[in-house]
Tab-separated table of C-alpha atoms and ligand atoms in Angstrom:
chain	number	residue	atom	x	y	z
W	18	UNK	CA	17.011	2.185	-6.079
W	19	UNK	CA	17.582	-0.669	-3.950
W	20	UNK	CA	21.278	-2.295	-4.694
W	21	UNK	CA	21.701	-5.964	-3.471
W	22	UNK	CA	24.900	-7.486	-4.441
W	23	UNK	CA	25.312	-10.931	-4.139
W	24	UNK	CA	28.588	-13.048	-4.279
W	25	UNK	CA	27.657	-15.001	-7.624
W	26	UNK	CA	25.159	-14.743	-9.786
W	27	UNK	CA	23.271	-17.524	-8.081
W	28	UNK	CA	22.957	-16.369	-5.179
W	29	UNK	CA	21.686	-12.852	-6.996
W	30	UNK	CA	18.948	-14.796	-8.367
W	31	UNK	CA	17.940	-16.338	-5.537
W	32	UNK	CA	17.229	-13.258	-4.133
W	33	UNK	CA	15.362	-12.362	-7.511
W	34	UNK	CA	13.602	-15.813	-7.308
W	35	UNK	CA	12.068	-15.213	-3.708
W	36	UNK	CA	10.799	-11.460	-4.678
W	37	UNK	CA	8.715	-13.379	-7.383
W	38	UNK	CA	7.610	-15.830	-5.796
W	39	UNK	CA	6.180	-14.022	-2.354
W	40	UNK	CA	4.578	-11.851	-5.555
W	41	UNK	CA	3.045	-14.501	-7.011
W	42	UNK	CA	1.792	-16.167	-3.115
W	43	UNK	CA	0.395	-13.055	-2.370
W	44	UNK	CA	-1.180	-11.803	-5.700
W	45	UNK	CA	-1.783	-15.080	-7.248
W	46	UNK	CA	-3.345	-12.877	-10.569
W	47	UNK	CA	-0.120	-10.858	-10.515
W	48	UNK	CA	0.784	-8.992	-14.091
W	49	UNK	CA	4.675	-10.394	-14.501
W	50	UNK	CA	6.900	-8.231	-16.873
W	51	UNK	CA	9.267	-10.875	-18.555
W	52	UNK	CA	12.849	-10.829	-19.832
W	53	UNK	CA	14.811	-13.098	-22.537
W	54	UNK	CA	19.066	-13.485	-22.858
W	55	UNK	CA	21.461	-14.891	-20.784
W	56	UNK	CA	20.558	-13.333	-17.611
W	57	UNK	CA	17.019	-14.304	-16.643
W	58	UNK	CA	17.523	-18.092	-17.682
W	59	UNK	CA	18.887	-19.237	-14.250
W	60	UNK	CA	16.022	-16.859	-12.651
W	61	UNK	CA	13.485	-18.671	-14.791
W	62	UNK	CA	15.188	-22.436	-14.143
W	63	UNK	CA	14.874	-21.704	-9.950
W	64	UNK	CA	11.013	-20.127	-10.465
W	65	UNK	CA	10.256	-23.582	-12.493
W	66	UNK	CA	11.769	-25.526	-9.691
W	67	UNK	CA	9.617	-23.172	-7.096
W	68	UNK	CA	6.784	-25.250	-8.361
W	69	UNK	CA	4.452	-21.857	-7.747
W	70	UNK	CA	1.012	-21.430	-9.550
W	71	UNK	CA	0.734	-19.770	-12.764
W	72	UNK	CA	-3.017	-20.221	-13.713
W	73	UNK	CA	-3.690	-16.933	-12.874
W	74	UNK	CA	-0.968	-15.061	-13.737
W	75	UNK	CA	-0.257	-13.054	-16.798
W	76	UNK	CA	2.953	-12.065	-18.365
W	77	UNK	CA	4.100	-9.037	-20.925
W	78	UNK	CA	7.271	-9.985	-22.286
W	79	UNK	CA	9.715	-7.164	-23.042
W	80	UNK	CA	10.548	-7.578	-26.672
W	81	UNK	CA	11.156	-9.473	-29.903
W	82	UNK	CA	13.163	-9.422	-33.393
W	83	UNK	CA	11.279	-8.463	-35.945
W	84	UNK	CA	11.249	-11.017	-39.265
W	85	UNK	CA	12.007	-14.098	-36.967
W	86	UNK	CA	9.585	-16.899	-37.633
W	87	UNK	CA	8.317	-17.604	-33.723
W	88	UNK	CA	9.668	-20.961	-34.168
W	89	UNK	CA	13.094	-19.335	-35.003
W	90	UNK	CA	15.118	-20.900	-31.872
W	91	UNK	CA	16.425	-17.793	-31.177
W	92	UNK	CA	13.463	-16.001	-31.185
W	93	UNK	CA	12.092	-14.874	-27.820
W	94	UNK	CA	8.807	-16.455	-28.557
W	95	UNK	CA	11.159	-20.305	-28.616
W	96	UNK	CA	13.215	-18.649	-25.454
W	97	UNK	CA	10.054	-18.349	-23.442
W	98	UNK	CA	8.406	-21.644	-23.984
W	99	UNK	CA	11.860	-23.079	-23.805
W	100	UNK	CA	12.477	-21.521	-20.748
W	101	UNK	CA	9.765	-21.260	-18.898
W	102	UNK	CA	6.484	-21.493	-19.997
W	103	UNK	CA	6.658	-25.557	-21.401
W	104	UNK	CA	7.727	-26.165	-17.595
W	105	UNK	CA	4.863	-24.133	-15.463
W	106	UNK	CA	1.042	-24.302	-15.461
W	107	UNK	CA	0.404	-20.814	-17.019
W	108	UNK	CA	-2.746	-20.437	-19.356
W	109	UNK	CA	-1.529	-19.684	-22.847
W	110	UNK	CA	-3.927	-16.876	-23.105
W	111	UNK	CA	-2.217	-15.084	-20.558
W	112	UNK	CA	0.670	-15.070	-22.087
W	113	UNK	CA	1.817	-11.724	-24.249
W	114	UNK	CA	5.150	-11.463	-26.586
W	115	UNK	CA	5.334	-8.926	-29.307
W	116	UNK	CA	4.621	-10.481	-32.806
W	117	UNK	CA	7.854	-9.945	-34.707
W	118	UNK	CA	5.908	-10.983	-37.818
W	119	UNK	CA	2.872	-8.570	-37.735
W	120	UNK	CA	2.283	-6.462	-41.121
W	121	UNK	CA	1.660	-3.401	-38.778
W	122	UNK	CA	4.078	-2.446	-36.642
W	123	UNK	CA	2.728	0.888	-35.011
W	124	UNK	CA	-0.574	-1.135	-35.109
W	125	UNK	CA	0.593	-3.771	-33.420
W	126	UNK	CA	2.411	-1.374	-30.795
W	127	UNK	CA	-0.412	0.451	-29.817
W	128	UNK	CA	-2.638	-3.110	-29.260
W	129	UNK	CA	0.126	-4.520	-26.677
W	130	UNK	CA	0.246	-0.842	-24.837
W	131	UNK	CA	-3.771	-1.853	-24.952
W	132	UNK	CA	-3.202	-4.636	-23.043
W	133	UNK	CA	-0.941	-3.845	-20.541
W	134	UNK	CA	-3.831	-1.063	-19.366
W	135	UNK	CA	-6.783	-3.829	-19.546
W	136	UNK	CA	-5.035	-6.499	-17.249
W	137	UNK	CA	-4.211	-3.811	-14.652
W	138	UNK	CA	-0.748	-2.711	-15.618
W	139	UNK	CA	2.625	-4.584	-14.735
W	140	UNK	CA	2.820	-5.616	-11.217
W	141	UNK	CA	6.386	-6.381	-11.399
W	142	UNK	CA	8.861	-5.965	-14.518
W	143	UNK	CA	11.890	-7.782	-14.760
W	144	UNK	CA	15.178	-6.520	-16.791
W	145	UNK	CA	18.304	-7.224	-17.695
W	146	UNK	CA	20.723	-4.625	-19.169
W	147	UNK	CA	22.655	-4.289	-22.451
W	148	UNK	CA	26.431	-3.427	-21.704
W	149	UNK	CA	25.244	-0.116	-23.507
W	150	UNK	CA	22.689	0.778	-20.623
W	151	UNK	CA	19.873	-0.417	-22.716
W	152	UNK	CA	16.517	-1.884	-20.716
W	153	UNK	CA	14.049	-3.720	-23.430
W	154	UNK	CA	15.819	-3.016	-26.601
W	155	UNK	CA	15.678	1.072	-25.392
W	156	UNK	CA	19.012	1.603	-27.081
W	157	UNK	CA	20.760	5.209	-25.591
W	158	UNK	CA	19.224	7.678	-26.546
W	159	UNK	CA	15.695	6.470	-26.488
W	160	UNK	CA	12.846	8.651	-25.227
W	161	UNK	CA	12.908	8.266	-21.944
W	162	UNK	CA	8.887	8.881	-22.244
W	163	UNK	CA	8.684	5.906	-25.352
W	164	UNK	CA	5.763	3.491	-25.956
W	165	UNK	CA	5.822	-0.214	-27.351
W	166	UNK	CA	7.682	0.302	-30.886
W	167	UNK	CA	9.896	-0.389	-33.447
W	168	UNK	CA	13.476	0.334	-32.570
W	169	UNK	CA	16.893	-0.160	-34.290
W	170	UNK	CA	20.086	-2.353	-32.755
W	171	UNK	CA	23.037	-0.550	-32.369
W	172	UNK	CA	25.791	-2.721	-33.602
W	173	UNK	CA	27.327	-2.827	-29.974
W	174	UNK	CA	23.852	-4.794	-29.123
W	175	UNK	CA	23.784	-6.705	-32.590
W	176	UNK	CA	27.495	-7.978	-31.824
W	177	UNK	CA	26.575	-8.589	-28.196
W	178	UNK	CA	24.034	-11.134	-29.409
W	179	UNK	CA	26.106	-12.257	-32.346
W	180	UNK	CA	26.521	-15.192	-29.498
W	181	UNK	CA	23.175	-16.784	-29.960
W	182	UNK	CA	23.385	-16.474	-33.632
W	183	UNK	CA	26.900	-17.576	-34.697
W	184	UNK	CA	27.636	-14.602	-36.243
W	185	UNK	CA	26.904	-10.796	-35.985
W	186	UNK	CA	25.281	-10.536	-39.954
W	187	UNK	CA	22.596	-13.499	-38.756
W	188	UNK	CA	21.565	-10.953	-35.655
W	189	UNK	CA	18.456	-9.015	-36.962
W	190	UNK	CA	18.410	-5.041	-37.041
W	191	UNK	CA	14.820	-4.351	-35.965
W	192	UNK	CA	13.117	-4.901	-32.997
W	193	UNK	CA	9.847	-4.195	-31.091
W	194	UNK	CA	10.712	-3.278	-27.417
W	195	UNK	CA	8.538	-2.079	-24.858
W	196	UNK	CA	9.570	1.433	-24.227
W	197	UNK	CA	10.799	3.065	-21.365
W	198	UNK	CA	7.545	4.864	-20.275
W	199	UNK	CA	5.935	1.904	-20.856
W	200	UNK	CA	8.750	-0.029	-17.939
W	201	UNK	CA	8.528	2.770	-15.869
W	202	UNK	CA	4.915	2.374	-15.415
W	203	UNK	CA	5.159	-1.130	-13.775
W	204	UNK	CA	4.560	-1.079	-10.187
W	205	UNK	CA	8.154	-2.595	-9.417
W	206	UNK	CA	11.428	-3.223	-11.351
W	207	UNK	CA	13.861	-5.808	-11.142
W	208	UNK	CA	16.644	-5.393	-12.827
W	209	UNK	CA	19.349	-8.210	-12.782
W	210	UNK	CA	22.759	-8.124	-14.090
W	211	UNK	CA	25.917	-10.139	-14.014
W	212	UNK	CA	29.239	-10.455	-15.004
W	213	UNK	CA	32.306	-7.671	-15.141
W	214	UNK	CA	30.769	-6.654	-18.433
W	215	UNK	CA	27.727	-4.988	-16.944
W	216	UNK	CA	29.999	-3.187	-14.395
W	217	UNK	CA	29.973	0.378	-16.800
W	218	UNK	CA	26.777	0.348	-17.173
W	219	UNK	CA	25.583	-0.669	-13.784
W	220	UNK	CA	27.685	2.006	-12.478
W	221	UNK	CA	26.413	4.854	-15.036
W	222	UNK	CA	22.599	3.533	-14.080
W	223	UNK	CA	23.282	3.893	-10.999
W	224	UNK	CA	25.727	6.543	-9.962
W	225	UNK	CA	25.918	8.354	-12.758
W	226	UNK	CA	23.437	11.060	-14.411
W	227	UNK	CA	19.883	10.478	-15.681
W	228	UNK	CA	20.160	10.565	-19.053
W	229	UNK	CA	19.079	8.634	-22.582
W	230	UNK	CA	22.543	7.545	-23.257
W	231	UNK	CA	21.946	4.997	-20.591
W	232	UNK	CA	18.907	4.431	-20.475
W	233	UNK	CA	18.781	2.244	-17.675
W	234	UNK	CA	19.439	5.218	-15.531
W	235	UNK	CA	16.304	6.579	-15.765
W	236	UNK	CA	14.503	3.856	-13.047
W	237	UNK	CA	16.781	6.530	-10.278
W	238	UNK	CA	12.965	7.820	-10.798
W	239	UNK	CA	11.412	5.179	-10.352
W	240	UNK	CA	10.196	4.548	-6.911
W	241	UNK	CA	10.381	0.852	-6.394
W	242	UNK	CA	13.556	-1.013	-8.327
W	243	UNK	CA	15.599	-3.840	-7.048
W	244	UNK	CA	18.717	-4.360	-8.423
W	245	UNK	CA	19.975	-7.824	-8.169
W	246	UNK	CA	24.084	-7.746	-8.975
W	247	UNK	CA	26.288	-10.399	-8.708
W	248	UNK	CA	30.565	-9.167	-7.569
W	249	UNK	CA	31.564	-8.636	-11.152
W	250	UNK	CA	28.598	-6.179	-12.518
W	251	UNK	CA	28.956	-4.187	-9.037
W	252	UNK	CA	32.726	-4.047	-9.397
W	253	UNK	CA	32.238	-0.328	-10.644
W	254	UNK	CA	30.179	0.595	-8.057
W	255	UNK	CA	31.952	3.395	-5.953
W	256	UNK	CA	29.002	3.068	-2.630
W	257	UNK	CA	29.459	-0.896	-3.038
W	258	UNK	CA	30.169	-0.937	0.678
W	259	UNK	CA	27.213	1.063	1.781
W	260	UNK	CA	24.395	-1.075	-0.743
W	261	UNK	CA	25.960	-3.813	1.135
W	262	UNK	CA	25.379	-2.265	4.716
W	263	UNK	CA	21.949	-1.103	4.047
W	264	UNK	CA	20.799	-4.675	2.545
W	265	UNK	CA	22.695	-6.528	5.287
W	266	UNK	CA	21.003	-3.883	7.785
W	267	UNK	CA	17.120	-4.042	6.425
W	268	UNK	CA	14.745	-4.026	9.572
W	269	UNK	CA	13.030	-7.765	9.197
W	270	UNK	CA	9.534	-6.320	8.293
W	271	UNK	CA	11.363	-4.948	4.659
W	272	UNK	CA	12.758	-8.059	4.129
W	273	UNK	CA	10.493	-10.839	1.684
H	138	PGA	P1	21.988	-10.596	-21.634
H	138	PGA	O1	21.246	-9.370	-22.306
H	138	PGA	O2	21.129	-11.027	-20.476
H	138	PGA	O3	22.048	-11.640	-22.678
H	138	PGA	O4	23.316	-10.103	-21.181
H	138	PGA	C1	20.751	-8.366	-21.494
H	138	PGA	C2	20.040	-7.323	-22.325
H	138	PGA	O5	20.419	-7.116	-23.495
H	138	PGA	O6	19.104	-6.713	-21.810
């Protein structure tokens, strides 16, 4: 795992912003794993003002409630248009959210694992994390080996995101995630996460154990994973100082 802590969570998205982008100038067909919440907006907001070119690229997004209309504004489907693709020159074919709506779930699951597999696999996946570990909607104790399906909300998550729906009971139960064998299969991870409220789970990913109970600790296996952290999520971090060194030290050819 590569840990870069940043002073604010600008300046950790900057860093997230110019991995994409030297992605996208270099692959210009590049597979994009995509995240909704809070923590990908500003990411998405400095990619828009990037101005790169999207025609070729296709995206997988992460997840969606199930039983939202699309429309729904919190839905992810309205997050992503909202956010990102109303504002770049993507082809709407290209783009790929799980249907919240379809009549058959395990169906539906299996089509979007499909594909992933026919457009090459994810190039680069990004995440954010729950303050429970969780990556997608993998709440702990997920398979670490799951596929695209159905999950429950844990009511941590469901009161988490009681924020976007003015109150918890408004927050659906279900999901449809992509699992965690499904993320660990993308070529690179990048994981962002700020705020003091990440910090235990940042520092159980990271530091702590593999294990299902936070789930995000299973990308210690995966071989290429940023991390981009602003102060307050690394605050729990007990090698803080030497992620700092070794980002501060990269030889220039490592560097983007
Ligand atoms: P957040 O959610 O970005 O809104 O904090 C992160 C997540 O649940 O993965």
């Amino acid at each position: 795992m590569e840990i870069i802590i940043q002073p604010t969570a600008e300046a950790a998205t900057s860093v997230a912003a110019r991995i994409i982008a030297r992605l996208l100038r270099e692959q210009p067909n590049a597979v994009l794993g995509l995240a909704t919440g809070s923590t990908p907006v500003l990411l998405y907001r400095e990619l828009i003002a990037l101005k790169l070119d999207w025609r070729k690229v296709t995206t997988f997004n992460l997840d969606e409630y199930v039983g939202l209309p699309p429309e729904h504004p919190q839905s992810y489907h309205s997050f992503m248009w909202e956010n990102l693709f109303r504002h770049i020159n993507i082809s709407k074919q290209n783009i790929h959210i799980p249907d919240g709506n379809t009549k058959d779930i395990p169906k539906f699951c299996a089509k979007y694992e499909n594909q992933i597999q026919a457009a090459g696999g994810v190039d680069l996946q990004v995440l954010g994390i729950g303050t429970d570990g969780h990556i997608g909607f993998n709440e702990p104790t997920s398979s670490l080996a799951s596929r695209t399906r159905i999950k429950t909300l844990t009511p941590q998550t469901r009161k988490d995101n009681a924020r976007f729906f003015g109150s918890e009971d408004a927050v659906p139960h279900h999901v449809i995630t992509m699992g965690i064998g499904t993320i660990m299969e993308a070529r690179q991870n990048l994981l962002l996460a700020f705020g003091q409220g990440k910090a235990k789970a940042i520092a159980e990913a990271v530091e702590g154990p593999i294990t299902a109970i936070n789930p995000a600790s299973i990308l210690q296996m995966h071989p290429v994973t940023k991390l981009c952290l602003d102060e307050g999520a690394a605050s729990r971090l007990k090698r803080a100082d030497y992620y700092r060194w070794v980002f501060d030290n990269k030889p220039g050819w490592q560097r983007w």
